[in-house]
PDB file of C-alpha atoms and ligand atoms in Angstrom:
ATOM      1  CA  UNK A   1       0.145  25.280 -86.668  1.00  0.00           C
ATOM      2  CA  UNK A   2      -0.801  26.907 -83.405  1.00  0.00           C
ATOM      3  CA  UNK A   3      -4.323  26.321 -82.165  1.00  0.00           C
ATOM      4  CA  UNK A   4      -4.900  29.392 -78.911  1.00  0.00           C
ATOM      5  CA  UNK A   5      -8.196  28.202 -77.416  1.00  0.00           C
ATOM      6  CA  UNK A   6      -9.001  24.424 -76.708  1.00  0.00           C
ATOM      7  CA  UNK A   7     -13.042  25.181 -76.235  1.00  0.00           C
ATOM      8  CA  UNK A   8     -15.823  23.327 -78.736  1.00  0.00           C
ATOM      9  CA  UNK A   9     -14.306  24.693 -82.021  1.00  0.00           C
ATOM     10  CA  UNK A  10     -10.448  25.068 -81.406  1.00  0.00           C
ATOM     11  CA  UNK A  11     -10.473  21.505 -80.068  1.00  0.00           C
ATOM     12  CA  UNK A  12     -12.464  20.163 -83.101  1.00  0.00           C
ATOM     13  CA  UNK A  13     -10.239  22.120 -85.544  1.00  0.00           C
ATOM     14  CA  UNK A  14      -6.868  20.973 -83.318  1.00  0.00           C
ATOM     15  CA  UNK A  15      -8.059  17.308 -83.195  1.00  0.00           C
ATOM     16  CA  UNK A  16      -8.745  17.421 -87.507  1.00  0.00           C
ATOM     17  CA  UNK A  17      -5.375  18.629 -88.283  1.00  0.00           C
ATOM     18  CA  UNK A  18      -3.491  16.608 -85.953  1.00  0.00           C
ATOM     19  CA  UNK A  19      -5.320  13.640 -87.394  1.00  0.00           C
ATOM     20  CA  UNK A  20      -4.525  15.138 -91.018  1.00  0.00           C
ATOM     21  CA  UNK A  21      -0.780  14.475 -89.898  1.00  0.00           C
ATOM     22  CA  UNK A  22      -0.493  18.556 -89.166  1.00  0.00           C
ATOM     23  CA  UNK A  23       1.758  19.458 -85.887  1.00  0.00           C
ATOM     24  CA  UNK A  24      -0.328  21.331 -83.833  1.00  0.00           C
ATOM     25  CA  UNK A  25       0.937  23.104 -80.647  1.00  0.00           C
ATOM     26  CA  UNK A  26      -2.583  23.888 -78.710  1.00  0.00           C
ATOM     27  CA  UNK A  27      -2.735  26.263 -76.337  1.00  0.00           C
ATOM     28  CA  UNK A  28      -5.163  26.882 -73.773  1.00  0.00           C
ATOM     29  CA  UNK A  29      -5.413  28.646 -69.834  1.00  0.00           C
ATOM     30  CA  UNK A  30      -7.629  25.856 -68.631  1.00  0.00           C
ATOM     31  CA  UNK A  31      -5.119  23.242 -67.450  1.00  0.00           C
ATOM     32  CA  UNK A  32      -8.336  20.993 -67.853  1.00  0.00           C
ATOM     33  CA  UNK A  33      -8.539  20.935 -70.942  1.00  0.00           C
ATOM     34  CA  UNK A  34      -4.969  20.832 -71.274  1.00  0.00           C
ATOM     35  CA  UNK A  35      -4.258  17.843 -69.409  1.00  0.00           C
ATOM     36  CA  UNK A  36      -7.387  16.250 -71.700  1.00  0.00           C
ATOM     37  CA  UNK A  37      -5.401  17.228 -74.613  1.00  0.00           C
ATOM     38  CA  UNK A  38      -2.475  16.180 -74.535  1.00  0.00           C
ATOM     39  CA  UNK A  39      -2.138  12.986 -75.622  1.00  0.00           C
ATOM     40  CA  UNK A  40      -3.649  13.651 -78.984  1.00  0.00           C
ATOM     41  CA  UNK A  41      -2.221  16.858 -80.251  1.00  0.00           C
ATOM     42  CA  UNK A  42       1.743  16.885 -80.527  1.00  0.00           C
ATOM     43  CA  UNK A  43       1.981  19.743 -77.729  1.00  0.00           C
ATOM     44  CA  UNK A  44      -0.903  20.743 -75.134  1.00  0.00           C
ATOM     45  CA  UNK A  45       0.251  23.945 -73.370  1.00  0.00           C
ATOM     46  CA  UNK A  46      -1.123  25.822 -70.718  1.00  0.00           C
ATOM     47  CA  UNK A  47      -0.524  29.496 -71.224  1.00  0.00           C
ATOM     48  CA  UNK A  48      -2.480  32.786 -71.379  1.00  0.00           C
ATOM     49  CA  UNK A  49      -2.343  34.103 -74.411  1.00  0.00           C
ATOM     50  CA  UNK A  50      -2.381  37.605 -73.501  1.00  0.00           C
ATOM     51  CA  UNK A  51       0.797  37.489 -72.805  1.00  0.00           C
ATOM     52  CA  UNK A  52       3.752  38.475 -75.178  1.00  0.00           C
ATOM     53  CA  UNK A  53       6.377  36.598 -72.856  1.00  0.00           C
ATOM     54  CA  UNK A  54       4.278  33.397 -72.582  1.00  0.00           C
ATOM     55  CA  UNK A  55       4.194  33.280 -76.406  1.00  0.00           C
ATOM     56  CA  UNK A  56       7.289  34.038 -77.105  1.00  0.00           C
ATOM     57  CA  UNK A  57       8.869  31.116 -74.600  1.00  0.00           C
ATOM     58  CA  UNK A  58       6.438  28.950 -76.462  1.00  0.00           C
ATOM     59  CA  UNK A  59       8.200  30.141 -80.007  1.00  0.00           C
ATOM     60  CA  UNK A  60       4.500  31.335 -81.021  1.00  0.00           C
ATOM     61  CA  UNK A  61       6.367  34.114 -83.151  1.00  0.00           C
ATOM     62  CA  UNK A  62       7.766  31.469 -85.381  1.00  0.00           C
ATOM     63  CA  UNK A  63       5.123  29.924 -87.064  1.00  0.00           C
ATOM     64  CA  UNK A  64       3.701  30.508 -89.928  1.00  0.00           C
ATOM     65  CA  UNK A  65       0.291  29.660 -89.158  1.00  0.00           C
ATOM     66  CA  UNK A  66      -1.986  30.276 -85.719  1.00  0.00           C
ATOM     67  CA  UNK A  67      -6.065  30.488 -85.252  1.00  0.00           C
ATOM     68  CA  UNK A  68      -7.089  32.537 -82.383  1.00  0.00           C
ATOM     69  CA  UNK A  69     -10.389  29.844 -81.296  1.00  0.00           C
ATOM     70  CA  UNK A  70     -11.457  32.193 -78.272  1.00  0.00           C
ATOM     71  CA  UNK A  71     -14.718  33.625 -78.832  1.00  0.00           C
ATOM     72  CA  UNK A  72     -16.726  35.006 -75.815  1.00  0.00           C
ATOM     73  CA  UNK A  73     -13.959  37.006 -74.337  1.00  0.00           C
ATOM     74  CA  UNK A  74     -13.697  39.122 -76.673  1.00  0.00           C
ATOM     75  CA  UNK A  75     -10.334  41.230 -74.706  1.00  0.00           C
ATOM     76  CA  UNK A  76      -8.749  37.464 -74.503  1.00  0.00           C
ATOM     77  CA  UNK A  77      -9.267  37.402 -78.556  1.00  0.00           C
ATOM     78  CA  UNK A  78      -8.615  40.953 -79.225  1.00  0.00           C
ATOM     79  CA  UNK A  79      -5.339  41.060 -77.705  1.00  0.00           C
ATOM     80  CA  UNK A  80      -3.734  37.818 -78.615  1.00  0.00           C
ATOM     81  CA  UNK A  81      -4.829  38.353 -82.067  1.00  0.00           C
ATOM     82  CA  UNK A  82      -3.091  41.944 -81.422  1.00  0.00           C
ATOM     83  CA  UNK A  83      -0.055  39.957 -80.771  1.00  0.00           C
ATOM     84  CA  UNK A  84       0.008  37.159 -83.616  1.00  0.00           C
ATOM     85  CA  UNK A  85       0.191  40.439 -86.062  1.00  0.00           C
ATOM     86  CA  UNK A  86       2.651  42.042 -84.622  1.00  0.00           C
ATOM     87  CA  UNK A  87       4.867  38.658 -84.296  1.00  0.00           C
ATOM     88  CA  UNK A  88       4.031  38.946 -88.360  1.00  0.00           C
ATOM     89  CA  UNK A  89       2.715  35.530 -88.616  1.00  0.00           C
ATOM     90  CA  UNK A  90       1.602  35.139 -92.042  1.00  0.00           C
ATOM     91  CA  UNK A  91      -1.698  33.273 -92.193  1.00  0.00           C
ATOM     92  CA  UNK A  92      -3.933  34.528 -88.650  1.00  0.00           C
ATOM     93  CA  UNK A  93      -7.379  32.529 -88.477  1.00  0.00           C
ATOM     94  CA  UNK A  94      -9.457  34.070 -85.517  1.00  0.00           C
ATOM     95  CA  UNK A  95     -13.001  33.070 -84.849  1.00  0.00           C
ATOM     96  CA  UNK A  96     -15.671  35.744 -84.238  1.00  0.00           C
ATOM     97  CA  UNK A  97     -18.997  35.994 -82.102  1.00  0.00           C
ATOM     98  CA  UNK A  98     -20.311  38.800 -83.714  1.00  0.00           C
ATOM     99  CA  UNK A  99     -20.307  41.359 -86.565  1.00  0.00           C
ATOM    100  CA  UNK A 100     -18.584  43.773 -84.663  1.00  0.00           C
ATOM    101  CA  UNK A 101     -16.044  41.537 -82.826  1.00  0.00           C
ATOM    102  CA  UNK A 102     -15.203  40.256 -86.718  1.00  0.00           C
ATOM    103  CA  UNK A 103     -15.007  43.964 -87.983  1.00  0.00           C
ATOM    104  CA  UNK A 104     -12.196  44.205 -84.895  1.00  0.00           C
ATOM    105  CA  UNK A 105      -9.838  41.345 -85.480  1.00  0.00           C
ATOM    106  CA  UNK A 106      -9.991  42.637 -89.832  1.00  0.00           C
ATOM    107  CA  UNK A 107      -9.447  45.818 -88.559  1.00  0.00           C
ATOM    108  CA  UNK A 108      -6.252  44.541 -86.169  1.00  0.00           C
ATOM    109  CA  UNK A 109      -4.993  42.740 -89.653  1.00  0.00           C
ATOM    110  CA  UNK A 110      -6.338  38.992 -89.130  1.00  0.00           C
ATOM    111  CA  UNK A 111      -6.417  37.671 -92.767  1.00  0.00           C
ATOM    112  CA  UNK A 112      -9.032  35.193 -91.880  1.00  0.00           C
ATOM    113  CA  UNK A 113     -11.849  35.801 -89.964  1.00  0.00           C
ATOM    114  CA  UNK A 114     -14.344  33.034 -89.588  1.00  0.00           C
ATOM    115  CA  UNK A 115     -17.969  32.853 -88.044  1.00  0.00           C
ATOM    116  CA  UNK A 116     -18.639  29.170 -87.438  1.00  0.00           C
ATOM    117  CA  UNK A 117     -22.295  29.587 -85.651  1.00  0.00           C
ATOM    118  CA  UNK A 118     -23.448  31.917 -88.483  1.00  0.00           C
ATOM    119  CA  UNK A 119     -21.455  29.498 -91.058  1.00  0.00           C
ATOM    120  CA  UNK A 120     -22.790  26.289 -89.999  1.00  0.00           C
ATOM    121  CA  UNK A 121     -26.649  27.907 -89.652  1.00  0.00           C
ATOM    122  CA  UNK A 122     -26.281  28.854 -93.331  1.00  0.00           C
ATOM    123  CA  UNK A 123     -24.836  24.889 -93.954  1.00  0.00           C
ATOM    124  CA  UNK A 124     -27.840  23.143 -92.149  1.00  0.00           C
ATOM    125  CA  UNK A 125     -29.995  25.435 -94.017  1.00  0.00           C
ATOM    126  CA  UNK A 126     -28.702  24.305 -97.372  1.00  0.00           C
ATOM    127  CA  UNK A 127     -28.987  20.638 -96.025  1.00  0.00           C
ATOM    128  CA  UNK A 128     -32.687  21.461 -94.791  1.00  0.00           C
ATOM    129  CA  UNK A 129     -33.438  22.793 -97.754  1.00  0.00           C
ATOM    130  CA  UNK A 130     -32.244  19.782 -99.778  1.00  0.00           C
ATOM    131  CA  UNK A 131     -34.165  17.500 -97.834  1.00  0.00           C
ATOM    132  CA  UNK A 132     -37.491  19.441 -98.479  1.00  0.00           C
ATOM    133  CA  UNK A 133     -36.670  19.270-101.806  1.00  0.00           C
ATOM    134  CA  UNK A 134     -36.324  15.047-101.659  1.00  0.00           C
ATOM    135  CA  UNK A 135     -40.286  15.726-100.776  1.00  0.00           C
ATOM    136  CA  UNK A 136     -41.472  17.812-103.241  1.00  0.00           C
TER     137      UNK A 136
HETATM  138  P1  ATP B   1     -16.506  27.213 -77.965  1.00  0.00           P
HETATM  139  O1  ATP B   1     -17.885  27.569 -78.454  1.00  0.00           O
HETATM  140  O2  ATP B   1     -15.576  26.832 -79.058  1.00  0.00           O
HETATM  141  O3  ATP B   1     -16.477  26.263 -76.807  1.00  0.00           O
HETATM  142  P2  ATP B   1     -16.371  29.647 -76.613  1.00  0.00           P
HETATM  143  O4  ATP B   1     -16.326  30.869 -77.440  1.00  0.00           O
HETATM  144  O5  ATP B   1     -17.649  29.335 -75.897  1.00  0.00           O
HETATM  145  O6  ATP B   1     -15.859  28.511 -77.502  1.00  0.00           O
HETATM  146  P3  ATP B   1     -14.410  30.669 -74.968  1.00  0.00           P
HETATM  147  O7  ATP B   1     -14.878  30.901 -73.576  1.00  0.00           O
HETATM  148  O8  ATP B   1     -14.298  31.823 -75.839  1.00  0.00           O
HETATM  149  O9  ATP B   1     -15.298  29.568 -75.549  1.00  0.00           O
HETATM  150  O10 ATP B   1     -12.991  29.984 -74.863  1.00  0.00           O
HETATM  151  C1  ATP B   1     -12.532  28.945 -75.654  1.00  0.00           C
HETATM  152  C2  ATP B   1     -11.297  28.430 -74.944  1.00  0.00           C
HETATM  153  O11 ATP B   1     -10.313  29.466 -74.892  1.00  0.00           O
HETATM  154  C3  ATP B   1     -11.553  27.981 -73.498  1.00  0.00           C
HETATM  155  O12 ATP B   1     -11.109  26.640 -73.343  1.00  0.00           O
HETATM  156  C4  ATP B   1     -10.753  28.966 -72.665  1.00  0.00           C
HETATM  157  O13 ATP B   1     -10.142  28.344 -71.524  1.00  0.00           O
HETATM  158  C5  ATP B   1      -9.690  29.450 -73.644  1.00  0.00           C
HETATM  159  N1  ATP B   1      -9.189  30.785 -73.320  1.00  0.00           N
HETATM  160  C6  ATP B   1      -9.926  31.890 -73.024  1.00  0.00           C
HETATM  161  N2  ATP B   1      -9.122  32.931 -72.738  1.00  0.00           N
HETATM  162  C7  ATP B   1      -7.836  32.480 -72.868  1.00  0.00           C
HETATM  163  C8  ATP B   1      -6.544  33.068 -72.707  1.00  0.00           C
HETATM  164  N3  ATP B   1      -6.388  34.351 -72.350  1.00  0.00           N
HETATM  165  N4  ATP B   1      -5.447  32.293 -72.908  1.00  0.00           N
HETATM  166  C9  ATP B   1      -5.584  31.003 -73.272  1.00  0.00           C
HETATM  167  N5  ATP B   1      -6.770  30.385 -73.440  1.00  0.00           N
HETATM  168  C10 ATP B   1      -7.889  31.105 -73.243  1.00  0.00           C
END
């Protein structure tokens, strides 16, 4: 599993599966967070994923599996998503800011497109409304 974007959420998600047992190559253009990294995941790169050639030296095109965890630059996203397609990667992940960024990535072929913010407001309202619930 490649993780591409070591911020809040592709850290979190990196850290889970490599604690699941999962091989996770995380990359990330921060060398920060990189060097914060790398003892816990089984390889902490630092690479922009923009690039085709910085991918392809990591052997991004062959895995099966990659999540694009880059949200607020949405050209950073865009365009490695861009790439994970056309490397035909099977299962694509890619976390979206907005309606319109998420419309992009389905449109570019991402099979998964996730929206943790609006996903996890929709949880803790479930939760909140169990708890009212408990009071009534
Ligand atoms: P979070 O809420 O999960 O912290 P975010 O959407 O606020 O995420 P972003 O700024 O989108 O954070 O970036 C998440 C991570 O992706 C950062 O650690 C950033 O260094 C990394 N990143 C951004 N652009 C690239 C790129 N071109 N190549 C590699 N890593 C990148």
């Amino acid at each position: 599993m490649v993780v591409i974007g070591l911020g809040r959420f592709g850290r979190s998600l990196a850290l889970e599966l490599a604690d699941e047992d999962t091989e996770v190559l995380g990359i990330d253009e921060n060398p920060e967070v990189v060097q914060l990294l790398s003892g816990s995941l089984t390889h902490a790169v630092r690479a922009d994923s923009t690039k085709e050639d910085a991918l392809r030296q990591l052997a991004v095109h062959e895995f099966d599996r990659a999540v694009v965890a880059i949200g607020t630059d949405l050209e950073a996203s865009i365009l490695t998503a861009s790439l994970l397609i056309s490397f035909g990667i099977e299962n694509v992940w890619a976390k979206a800011t907005s309606e319109a960024h998420g419309r992009i990535l389905t449109q570019l072929g991402v099979q998964h497109v996730v929206y943790p913010e609006h996903d996890m407001g929709q949880r803790v309202a479930h939760l909140v409304r169990g708890r009212m619930l408990d009071y009534i």
